[in-house]
Coordinates of C-alpha atoms in Angstrom, one line a residue:
M4 CA 9.5 18.5 -89.1
T5 CA 12.1 16.4 -87.2
D6 CA 12.5 17.4 -83.6
N7 CA 16.3 17.9 -83.1
R8 CA 15.9 18.7 -79.4
N9 CA 18.1 16.8 -76.9
P10 CA 15.9 14.0 -75.6
R11 CA 17.6 14.2 -72.3
R12 CA 17.1 17.9 -71.9
W13 CA 14.7 17.8 -68.9
W14 CA 17.0 15.5 -67.0
I15 CA 19.9 17.8 -67.8
L16 CA 17.9 20.5 -66.2
V17 CA 17.7 18.4 -63.1
V18 CA 21.5 18.2 -62.9
L19 CA 21.6 22.1 -63.3
C20 CA 19.1 22.5 -60.6
L21 CA 21.2 20.3 -58.3
S22 CA 24.3 22.0 -59.1
T23 CA 22.8 25.5 -58.4
V24 CA 20.9 24.5 -55.3
V25 CA 23.9 23.1 -53.5
L26 CA 25.5 26.7 -53.8
T27 CA 22.3 28.3 -52.2
I28 CA 21.9 25.9 -49.5
D29 CA 25.5 26.3 -48.4
S30 CA 25.4 30.1 -48.3
M31 CA 22.1 30.5 -46.6
A32 CA 22.5 27.4 -44.2
L33 CA 25.9 28.8 -43.1
T34 CA 24.4 32.1 -41.7
V35 CA 22.3 30.0 -39.3
A36 CA 25.5 28.2 -38.1
V37 CA 27.7 31.2 -37.6
P38 CA 26.8 31.7 -33.7
S39 CA 27.4 28.0 -33.1
M40 CA 30.6 27.8 -35.2
T41 CA 32.1 31.1 -33.6
K42 CA 31.6 29.6 -30.1
D43 CA 32.9 26.3 -31.0
L44 CA 36.1 27.5 -32.8
G45 CA 36.8 30.5 -30.5
A46 CA 36.6 32.8 -33.5
S47 CA 36.9 36.5 -33.2
A48 CA 34.6 39.0 -34.9
Q49 CA 37.2 39.4 -37.7
D50 CA 37.6 35.8 -38.1
T51 CA 33.7 35.3 -38.5
Q52 CA 33.8 38.2 -41.2
W53 CA 36.5 36.4 -43.2
I54 CA 34.7 33.0 -42.9
L55 CA 31.8 34.7 -44.6
D56 CA 33.7 37.1 -47.0
S57 CA 36.5 34.8 -48.2
Y58 CA 33.8 32.8 -50.3
I59 CA 32.3 35.9 -51.7
L60 CA 35.6 37.6 -52.7
V61 CA 36.9 34.5 -54.6
F62 CA 33.5 33.8 -56.1
A63 CA 32.9 37.2 -57.5
G64 CA 36.4 37.6 -58.6
L65 CA 36.6 34.5 -60.7
L66 CA 33.1 34.3 -62.3
L67 CA 34.2 36.0 -65.7
T68 CA 37.3 34.1 -65.9
S69 CA 35.4 30.8 -65.3
G70 CA 32.8 31.6 -67.8
S71 CA 35.5 32.1 -70.4
L72 CA 37.1 28.8 -69.4
G73 CA 33.7 27.0 -69.9
D74 CA 33.4 28.5 -73.4
R75 CA 36.8 27.4 -74.4
F76 CA 37.4 24.0 -72.6
G77 CA 33.9 22.8 -72.3
R78 CA 31.0 23.9 -70.1
R79 CA 30.3 20.4 -68.6
R80 CA 34.0 19.9 -67.9
V81 CA 34.3 23.2 -66.0
M82 CA 31.2 22.5 -64.1
L83 CA 32.2 19.0 -63.1
T84 CA 35.6 20.3 -61.9
G85 CA 33.9 23.0 -59.8
L86 CA 31.5 20.3 -58.4
V87 CA 34.4 18.0 -57.4
L88 CA 36.2 20.9 -55.9
F89 CA 33.3 22.3 -54.0
G90 CA 32.4 18.7 -52.6
A91 CA 36.0 18.1 -51.5
A92 CA 36.3 21.4 -49.7
S93 CA 32.9 20.7 -48.1
L94 CA 34.2 17.4 -46.8
A95 CA 37.4 18.9 -45.6
A96 CA 35.5 21.5 -43.7
T97 CA 33.8 18.7 -41.5
V98 CA 37.3 18.1 -39.8
C99 CA 38.3 21.8 -39.3
T100 CA 39.3 22.7 -35.9
D101 CA 40.3 26.4 -36.0
P102 CA 39.2 29.6 -37.9
G103 CA 42.2 29.6 -40.2
E104 CA 41.2 26.2 -41.6
V105 CA 37.6 27.1 -42.1
I106 CA 38.6 30.2 -44.0
A107 CA 40.9 28.2 -46.2
V108 CA 38.2 25.7 -47.2
R109 CA 35.7 28.5 -47.8
T110 CA 38.2 30.0 -50.2
A111 CA 38.3 26.7 -52.0
M112 CA 34.6 26.4 -52.0
G113 CA 34.5 30.0 -53.5
V114 CA 36.7 28.7 -56.5
G115 CA 34.4 25.6 -56.9
G116 CA 31.3 27.9 -56.9
A117 CA 32.8 30.2 -59.4
L118 CA 33.4 27.4 -61.7
I119 CA 29.9 25.9 -61.3
M120 CA 27.4 28.9 -61.5
P121 CA 28.3 30.3 -65.0
S122 CA 28.3 26.8 -66.5
T123 CA 24.7 26.1 -65.3
L124 CA 23.0 28.8 -67.1
S125 CA 25.2 28.6 -70.2
I126 CA 24.4 24.9 -70.5
L127 CA 20.7 25.5 -70.1
I128 CA 20.6 28.2 -73.0
T129 CA 22.4 25.7 -75.3
V130 CA 20.3 22.8 -74.4
F131 CA 16.9 24.4 -74.7
D132 CA 15.6 26.2 -77.7
D133 CA 13.6 29.4 -77.7
E134 CA 10.3 27.8 -77.3
E135 CA 11.2 25.8 -74.2
R136 CA 13.8 28.1 -72.6
G137 CA 11.4 30.3 -70.8
R138 CA 9.9 27.3 -68.8
A139 CA 13.3 25.8 -68.2
M140 CA 14.6 29.1 -66.6
A141 CA 11.4 29.3 -64.6
A142 CA 12.0 25.8 -63.2
W143 CA 15.5 26.7 -62.6
G144 CA 14.6 29.8 -60.8
S145 CA 12.0 28.0 -58.6
V146 CA 14.5 25.5 -57.4
S147 CA 16.9 28.3 -56.6
M148 CA 14.2 30.0 -54.7
L149 CA 13.2 26.8 -52.8
G150 CA 17.0 26.3 -51.9
L151 CA 17.1 29.9 -50.7
V152 CA 14.2 29.6 -48.5
G153 CA 14.7 26.2 -47.3
S154 CA 18.3 26.2 -46.5
P155 CA 17.8 28.2 -43.2
V156 CA 15.2 25.7 -42.1
L157 CA 17.6 22.8 -43.0
G158 CA 20.4 24.8 -41.1
G159 CA 18.4 25.3 -38.0
V160 CA 17.4 21.5 -37.9
L161 CA 20.9 20.3 -38.4
I162 CA 22.3 22.7 -35.8
D163 CA 19.7 21.7 -33.3
H164 CA 20.5 17.9 -33.8
F165 CA 24.1 17.9 -34.9
S166 CA 27.2 20.2 -34.9
W167 CA 27.8 23.0 -37.3
H168 CA 30.1 20.5 -39.3
S169 CA 26.8 19.0 -40.7
I170 CA 26.0 22.2 -42.6
F171 CA 29.0 21.3 -44.8
L172 CA 28.5 17.6 -44.8
V173 CA 25.1 17.8 -46.4
N174 CA 26.6 19.3 -49.5
V175 CA 28.7 16.1 -50.2
P176 CA 25.8 13.8 -51.3
V177 CA 24.2 16.5 -53.4
V178 CA 27.4 17.1 -55.1
A179 CA 27.9 13.5 -55.7
L180 CA 24.5 12.9 -57.2
A181 CA 25.1 16.1 -59.5
V182 CA 28.5 14.7 -60.7
V183 CA 27.2 11.2 -61.5
A184 CA 24.1 12.5 -63.3
A185 CA 26.2 15.1 -65.3
V186 CA 28.7 12.4 -66.6
L187 CA 25.8 10.1 -67.5
L188 CA 23.3 12.5 -69.0
M189 CA 24.8 15.9 -70.0
P190 CA 26.6 16.3 -73.5
E191 CA 29.7 18.6 -73.6
S192 CA 29.4 21.9 -75.3
R193 CA 32.1 24.6 -76.1
A194 CA 32.6 27.7 -78.4
P195 CA 34.9 27.6 -81.4
W196 CA 38.5 28.0 -80.2
Q197 CA 39.9 31.4 -79.9
K198 CA 43.1 32.8 -78.5
P199 CA 43.4 33.0 -74.7
D200 CA 43.0 36.4 -73.0
P201 CA 45.3 35.9 -69.8
L202 CA 45.5 39.8 -69.3
G203 CA 41.9 40.2 -69.4
A204 CA 41.4 37.3 -66.9
V205 CA 43.9 38.8 -64.5
L206 CA 42.4 42.4 -64.7
S207 CA 38.9 41.1 -64.3
A208 CA 39.7 39.0 -61.2
V209 CA 41.7 41.8 -59.5
G210 CA 39.1 44.5 -60.4
M211 CA 36.1 42.4 -59.3
T212 CA 37.8 41.2 -56.1
A213 CA 38.8 44.7 -55.2
L214 CA 35.3 46.0 -55.9
V215 CA 33.6 43.4 -53.7
W216 CA 36.3 43.9 -50.9
W217 CA 35.5 47.7 -51.1
I218 CA 31.8 47.1 -50.9
I219 CA 32.3 44.7 -47.8
E220 CA 34.3 47.3 -45.9
I221 CA 31.9 50.2 -46.5
P222 CA 29.9 49.6 -43.1
Q223 CA 33.1 49.5 -41.1
H224 CA 35.5 51.8 -42.7
G225 CA 33.1 54.1 -44.8
A226 CA 33.1 54.3 -48.5
F227 CA 36.2 56.6 -49.2
G228 CA 38.4 56.4 -46.0
G229 CA 41.6 54.5 -45.3
R230 CA 41.7 50.9 -46.6
S231 CA 38.4 51.4 -48.5
A232 CA 39.9 54.1 -50.5
L233 CA 42.9 51.9 -51.6
S234 CA 40.4 49.0 -52.5
L235 CA 38.3 51.3 -54.6
T236 CA 41.4 52.8 -56.3
V237 CA 42.6 49.3 -57.2
A238 CA 39.0 48.3 -58.4
V239 CA 38.7 51.3 -60.8
A240 CA 42.1 51.2 -62.2
A241 CA 41.7 47.4 -62.9
L242 CA 38.2 47.4 -64.2
A243 CA 39.0 50.5 -66.3
G244 CA 42.0 48.7 -67.7
F245 CA 39.9 45.5 -68.4
V246 CA 37.4 47.7 -70.4
V247 CA 40.1 49.3 -72.4
W248 CA 42.0 46.0 -73.1
E249 CA 38.8 44.1 -74.1
N250 CA 38.1 46.8 -76.7
V251 CA 41.5 46.7 -78.3
T252 CA 42.5 43.1 -78.1
S253 CA 41.8 40.9 -81.2
A254 CA 40.4 38.0 -78.8
P255 CA 38.5 39.6 -75.9
M256 CA 37.5 37.3 -73.2
V257 CA 34.2 39.2 -72.5
P258 CA 32.2 40.5 -75.5
L259 CA 31.6 44.0 -74.2
A260 CA 29.7 44.7 -77.5
L261 CA 26.8 43.1 -75.8
F262 CA 26.1 46.3 -73.9
K263 CA 25.1 47.9 -77.1
H264 CA 21.9 45.8 -77.2
R265 CA 19.2 47.4 -75.2
N266 CA 17.8 44.2 -73.8
F267 CA 21.2 43.2 -72.3
T268 CA 21.8 46.5 -70.9
G269 CA 18.5 47.1 -69.6
G270 CA 18.1 43.7 -68.1
S271 CA 21.7 43.9 -66.4
L272 CA 21.1 47.1 -64.8
S273 CA 17.5 46.2 -63.7
L274 CA 18.7 42.9 -62.2
A275 CA 21.6 44.8 -60.4
L276 CA 19.2 47.4 -59.0
V277 CA 16.8 44.6 -58.0
Q278 CA 19.5 42.8 -56.2
I279 CA 20.5 46.1 -54.4
G280 CA 17.0 46.2 -53.1
N281 CA 16.8 42.5 -52.3
G282 CA 20.2 42.2 -51.0
G283 CA 19.4 43.2 -47.4
L284 CA 16.0 41.8 -47.2
L285 CA 16.9 38.3 -45.8
L286 CA 19.5 40.0 -43.5
V287 CA 16.9 42.6 -42.1
L288 CA 13.9 40.2 -41.8
T289 CA 15.9 37.4 -40.3
Q290 CA 16.9 39.8 -37.4
Y291 CA 13.4 41.1 -37.1
L292 CA 12.0 37.5 -36.8
Q293 CA 14.6 36.3 -34.1
F294 CA 15.3 39.5 -32.0
V295 CA 12.0 41.3 -32.4
L296 CA 9.6 38.4 -32.5
G297 CA 11.7 35.9 -30.8
Y298 CA 11.6 33.2 -33.3
S299 CA 14.0 30.2 -33.3
P300 CA 16.2 29.7 -36.2
V301 CA 14.0 26.8 -37.5
K302 CA 10.7 28.9 -37.0
A303 CA 12.4 31.9 -38.6
G304 CA 13.3 29.7 -41.6
L305 CA 9.8 28.5 -41.9
A306 CA 8.5 32.0 -41.8
F307 CA 9.9 32.5 -45.4
L308 CA 7.5 29.9 -46.8
P309 CA 5.0 32.4 -48.2
L310 CA 8.0 33.7 -50.3
A311 CA 8.6 30.3 -51.8
V312 CA 5.1 29.3 -52.5
A313 CA 4.4 32.7 -54.0
A314 CA 7.4 32.5 -56.2
L315 CA 6.4 29.3 -57.6
I316 CA 3.1 30.7 -58.5
G317 CA 4.8 33.7 -60.1
N318 CA 7.2 31.7 -62.1
G319 CA 4.5 29.6 -63.8
T320 CA 2.4 32.6 -64.4
G321 CA 5.2 34.8 -65.8
V322 CA 6.2 32.2 -68.4
K323 CA 2.6 32.1 -69.8
L324 CA 2.3 35.9 -69.8
A325 CA 5.6 36.3 -71.4
E326 CA 4.6 34.1 -74.2
K327 CA 1.6 36.3 -74.8
I328 CA 2.6 40.0 -74.1
G329 CA 6.5 39.6 -74.1
N330 CA 9.0 40.0 -71.5
R331 CA 9.1 43.8 -71.0
F332 CA 5.8 44.3 -69.3
V333 CA 6.0 41.0 -67.4
I334 CA 9.2 42.3 -65.8
L335 CA 7.5 45.7 -65.3
S336 CA 4.5 44.0 -63.5
G337 CA 6.7 42.0 -61.4
M338 CA 8.9 44.8 -60.2
L339 CA 5.8 46.9 -59.3
V340 CA 4.6 44.1 -57.1
M341 CA 8.0 43.8 -55.4
T342 CA 8.0 47.7 -54.8
A343 CA 4.6 47.1 -53.0
C344 CA 6.2 44.4 -50.9
F345 CA 8.9 46.8 -49.7
A346 CA 6.4 49.7 -49.2
L347 CA 4.3 47.4 -46.9
L348 CA 7.4 46.4 -45.1
T349 CA 8.0 50.2 -44.2
T350 CA 4.8 49.9 -41.9
V351 CA 6.1 47.5 -39.7
D352 CA 6.9 48.3 -36.0
A353 CA 7.7 46.4 -32.7
D354 CA 4.0 45.3 -32.3
S355 CA 3.2 44.3 -35.9
G356 CA 3.7 40.6 -35.3
F357 CA 4.0 38.4 -38.4
T358 CA 0.9 39.0 -40.4
V359 CA 2.2 42.2 -42.4
P360 CA 5.7 40.7 -43.1
A361 CA 3.9 37.3 -44.3
I362 CA 1.9 39.4 -46.7
A363 CA 5.0 41.3 -47.9
L364 CA 7.0 38.2 -48.3
A365 CA 4.2 36.7 -50.6
L366 CA 4.1 39.9 -52.6
L367 CA 8.0 39.7 -53.0
G368 CA 7.8 36.0 -54.0
L369 CA 5.0 36.8 -56.6
G370 CA 6.8 39.7 -58.1
A371 CA 10.4 38.0 -58.1
G372 CA 8.7 34.9 -59.7
L373 CA 7.3 37.1 -62.5
A374 CA 10.1 39.5 -63.1
M375 CA 13.4 37.6 -62.5
P376 CA 13.0 34.7 -65.2
A377 CA 11.6 37.2 -67.7
A378 CA 14.7 39.5 -67.1
V379 CA 17.2 36.8 -67.3
G380 CA 15.6 35.3 -70.2
A381 CA 15.6 38.7 -72.0
L382 CA 19.2 39.3 -71.2
M383 CA 20.4 35.8 -72.1
G384 CA 18.5 35.9 -75.4
T385 CA 20.9 38.4 -76.8
I386 CA 24.0 36.3 -76.1
P387 CA 25.4 34.2 -78.8
Q388 CA 25.9 30.6 -78.0
D389 CA 29.7 30.7 -78.6
K390 CA 29.8 33.3 -75.7
A391 CA 27.1 31.5 -73.6
G392 CA 29.5 30.9 -70.8
V393 CA 31.1 34.1 -70.2
G394 CA 27.8 36.0 -71.0
S395 CA 26.2 33.9 -68.2
A396 CA 29.2 34.8 -66.0
L397 CA 28.7 38.5 -67.0
N398 CA 25.0 38.1 -65.8
D399 CA 26.1 36.4 -62.5
T400 CA 28.7 39.0 -61.8
I401 CA 26.4 41.7 -62.2
Q402 CA 23.8 40.3 -59.9
Q403 CA 26.6 39.2 -57.4
A404 CA 27.9 42.8 -57.3
G405 CA 24.3 44.2 -56.8
T406 CA 23.7 41.7 -53.9
A407 CA 26.9 42.5 -52.2
L408 CA 26.4 46.3 -52.7
G409 CA 22.8 46.0 -51.3
I410 CA 23.8 44.1 -48.3
A411 CA 26.6 46.6 -47.7
I412 CA 24.4 49.8 -48.1
L413 CA 21.3 48.4 -46.4
G414 CA 23.3 46.7 -43.7
S415 CA 25.1 50.1 -43.1
L416 CA 21.7 51.9 -43.1
L417 CA 20.2 49.5 -40.6
T418 CA 23.3 49.7 -38.3
S419 CA 23.6 53.6 -38.4
G420 CA 19.8 54.1 -38.2
F421 CA 19.6 51.7 -35.0
A422 CA 22.5 53.6 -33.3
A423 CA 20.7 56.9 -34.0
E424 CA 17.4 55.7 -32.6
M425 CA 18.9 54.4 -29.5
P426 CA 19.1 56.7 -26.4
S427 CA 22.6 58.3 -25.9
D428 CA 22.7 56.9 -22.3
A429 CA 22.4 53.3 -23.4
P430 CA 25.4 51.1 -23.0
E431 CA 27.8 51.3 -25.8
R432 CA 27.3 47.6 -26.9
A433 CA 23.6 48.1 -26.9
R434 CA 23.8 51.0 -29.3
E435 CA 25.9 48.8 -31.9
S436 CA 23.2 46.2 -32.8
I437 CA 20.0 44.8 -31.5
G438 CA 21.8 41.4 -30.8
G439 CA 24.2 43.3 -28.5
A440 CA 21.3 45.3 -26.8
L441 CA 19.4 42.1 -26.0
A442 CA 22.8 40.4 -24.8
V443 CA 23.5 43.3 -22.2
A444 CA 19.9 44.0 -21.3
G445 CA 19.5 41.0 -18.9
G446 CA 16.2 41.5 -17.1
D447 CA 15.9 45.3 -18.2
A448 CA 12.4 45.1 -20.0
G449 CA 12.8 48.8 -20.8
L450 CA 16.0 48.3 -22.8
V451 CA 14.6 45.4 -24.6
R452 CA 11.7 47.4 -25.7
T453 CA 13.7 50.3 -26.6
A454 CA 16.0 48.2 -28.8
R455 CA 13.1 46.6 -30.6
E456 CA 11.6 50.0 -31.3
A457 CA 14.8 51.3 -32.7
F458 CA 15.4 48.3 -34.8
T459 CA 11.8 48.5 -36.6
A460 CA 12.3 52.3 -37.0
S461 CA 15.5 51.7 -38.7
M462 CA 13.9 49.0 -40.8
T463 CA 11.6 51.6 -42.2
T464 CA 14.4 53.7 -43.7
T465 CA 16.1 50.5 -45.0
F466 CA 13.0 49.1 -46.8
T467 CA 12.2 52.6 -48.0
V468 CA 15.6 52.8 -49.9
S469 CA 14.7 49.2 -51.3
A470 CA 11.4 50.2 -52.6
I471 CA 13.0 53.2 -54.3
G472 CA 15.6 50.9 -55.8
V473 CA 13.2 48.4 -57.2
L474 CA 10.8 51.1 -58.5
A475 CA 13.8 52.6 -60.4
A476 CA 14.7 49.1 -61.8
A477 CA 10.9 48.9 -63.0
V478 CA 11.2 52.4 -64.8
L479 CA 14.6 51.6 -66.4
A480 CA 13.4 48.2 -67.6
T481 CA 10.4 49.6 -69.2
L482 CA 12.2 52.5 -70.9
V483 CA 15.4 50.7 -72.0
M484 CA 14.2 47.2 -73.0
R485 CA 12.3 46.1 -76.0
D486 CA 9.5 43.4 -76.4
R487 CA 10.8 40.3 -77.8
K488 CA 8.0 37.8 -77.8
P489 CA 9.1 34.1 -78.0
G490 CA 9.0 32.9 -81.6
P491 CA 11.2 32.9 -84.7
A492 CA 10.4 36.4 -85.9
A493 CA 11.3 38.0 -82.5
D494 CA 14.5 36.0 -82.1
A495 CA 16.0 37.0 -85.4
S496 CA 18.5 39.8 -84.5
P497 CA 22.1 40.9 -85.2
A498 CA 22.9 39.8 -81.6
Q499 CA 21.7 36.2 -82.2
E500 CA 23.1 35.6 -85.8
P501 CA 26.3 34.3 -84.1
A502 CA 24.4 31.7 -82.3
T503 CA 23.6 29.9 -85.3
E504 CA 27.0 28.7 -85.6
P505 CA 27.4 25.3 -83.7
A506 CA 28.4 25.1 -80.3
T507 CA 30.5 21.9 -80.6
E508 CA 29.3 18.8 -78.8
P509 CA 31.7 16.1 -79.8
A510 CA 29.6 13.4 -78.1
Q511 CA 26.9 13.9 -80.7
E512 CA 28.6 14.2 -83.9
P513 CA 29.8 10.7 -84.7
A514 CA 26.2 9.6 -84.5
Q515 CA 24.4 12.1 -86.5
E516 CA 27.0 13.2 -89.2
P517 CA 27.3 10.1 -91.2
A518 CA 23.5 9.4 -91.4
Q519 CA 22.4 13.0 -92.0
E520 CA 24.9 14.4 -94.5
P521 CA 24.9 11.7 -97.2
A522 CA 21.2 11.3 -96.8
Q523 CA 20.1 14.8 -97.1
E524 CA 22.7 16.4 -99.3
P525 CA 21.7 14.6 -102.7
A526 CA 18.2 13.6 -102.2
Q527 CA 16.3 15.7 -99.6
E528 CA 17.7 19.2 -100.1
P529 CA 15.3 20.6 -102.7
A530 CA 12.3 19.5 -100.8
Q531 CA 13.8 20.2 -97.3
E532 CA 15.0 23.7 -97.3
P533 CA 11.7 25.4 -98.3
A534 CA 9.9 23.3 -95.8
T535 CA 12.1 23.8 -92.8
E536 CA 13.6 27.3 -93.0
P537 CA 10.4 29.4 -92.6
S538 CA 9.5 27.6 -89.4
E539 CA 12.8 28.2 -87.8
K540 CA 14.7 31.5 -87.4
P541 CA 13.9 33.3 -90.7
G542 CA 15.9 36.4 -89.7
A543 CA 19.2 34.6 -89.3
L544 CA 18.6 32.2 -92.3
S545 CA 17.6 34.8 -94.8
A546 CA 20.5 36.7 -94.0
A547 CA 22.8 33.7 -94.7
Q548 CA 21.0 31.9 -97.5
P549 CA 22.1 33.9 -100.6
S550 CA 25.8 33.2 -99.8
E551 CA 25.3 29.5 -98.9
K552 CA 25.4 26.7 -101.2
P553 CA 22.3 24.5 -100.9
G554 CA 24.3 21.4 -99.9
R555 CA 26.3 23.2 -97.2
Q556 CA 23.1 24.8 -95.9
S557 CA 21.5 21.4 -95.4
A558 CA 24.5 20.2 -93.4
A559 CA 24.4 23.1 -91.0
Q560 CA 20.7 23.3 -90.6
P561 CA 20.2 21.0 -87.6
V562 CA 22.4 23.4 -85.6
E563 CA 20.0 26.4 -86.2
T564 CA 16.9 24.2 -85.3
S565 CA 18.4 23.1 -82.0
A566 CA 20.4 25.1 -79.5
G567 CA 21.1 21.9 -77.5
E568 CA 22.5 19.5 -80.2
A569 CA 25.0 20.5 -82.8
A570 CA 24.6 17.9 -85.5
A571 CA 27.5 18.8 -87.7
E572 CA 30.6 21.0 -87.4
P573 CA 31.5 23.1 -90.5
E574 CA 35.0 22.1 -90.6
P575 CA 34.5 18.5 -91.9
V576 CA 31.8 19.7 -94.5
V577 CA 34.2 22.5 -95.8

């Protein structure tokens, strides 16, 4: 059988990994740069919060809209637009001199990131077929994990030798390389044209922005008081209106019918719960390493290496296991290992040192490496290719909301728990945070010891909640999802039949259409159809075959055998 896979698919994966890792490096390295940036700019606490939150608000609010734009106007085009905007904003950040300018460029970077993120995963699932998609997602996830762990180290090194501006400057060459590689190597793909949905775009953007804003304000204003109540009201009203509108409009931006599929619903909710559990992990452990163990930023970043190494092992093992036993029990196994990680972290105290956290981080990396690619693969496997962009954005949005909610909830638990553990006669600033306590302690060894013990006691509560969240995700995944082993028989489902329609790739049509249609329709049809159909996707083809004319089926066949290369569009044939 002729291999219709894109011969450049693995190089395309490199481009997608570069595009993803630049977002990861920026977000994590910035956290290391905040103290230096705050001091240099004279930023207030509110300014610092907006420097961090402006990106998150815009990013989360525009994900669904940008995914829809990619499906409509071309996923490569939207990703390139996002990369150029992200790179230009990063370059502008290197000359910022006051907090307002940094907030403005961070907002622009959020727009660029929202255009990049959904396109990477949607291009991946259209370029790689079912047989190779698991390996591609594992590689993509491994690179993201390396960026997540390595970026604090990179940030610490840059801050030690240069100014905080270098955190943004490092994005520019990575973006430039990704843009050049995408232009040279990556084919365009898009969905069949449909009527725009501007009202759905506005409602989704307003609703998601208000929801994330509400989550961010929970630690300071509570969940239902004052400004938080207003944000929550706007979020509920806009998102409820979005759901109603998407169900009645003739051309919905987001296919909400995806939630009728058990793998999509189970995978989405599981990922959200896992992200809630994981959301505060780096926040809490980074403070433990620096404030309790006294690590420098560079050493604290290096301390996460067990997480990265174990994640690489878990990714490779998870792909092989999923091919043999299916996704569901691989996800369950990974989440149980992650639960063990959080359970182990509940035993850490002020005298534990790094041994126990190192073992826990290795468990977390192994569990995440097993579970996350399998969960994303099962979820994305239900999305038709003509909705790959917005489906990917929906997945990203769910995870972003889970991460933000996890940081808000676990951060609030950590702060309130710390204040409760500190003695009532301690200075007010010392009761606010461990950083404040160490700042005012001076030479008071007793206050330093008390603050460290209060912090680790509060950590126990935080990680207990995390363990419960991940365990709930494991149970949910097992009960809701269904095993679908990779292969033709498992992939034939009503959710995937729309994916057999070609995702148009104009760059490939002129070269393949003239050679394939005339040669195959008259001479090769009778011999080719019986030989190729059974080995591809029997479920989708057998449903379509009775109503197809043999000549037309032959013209459309290459689309069904390769998710990455649409050999012929139906319009010229009909």
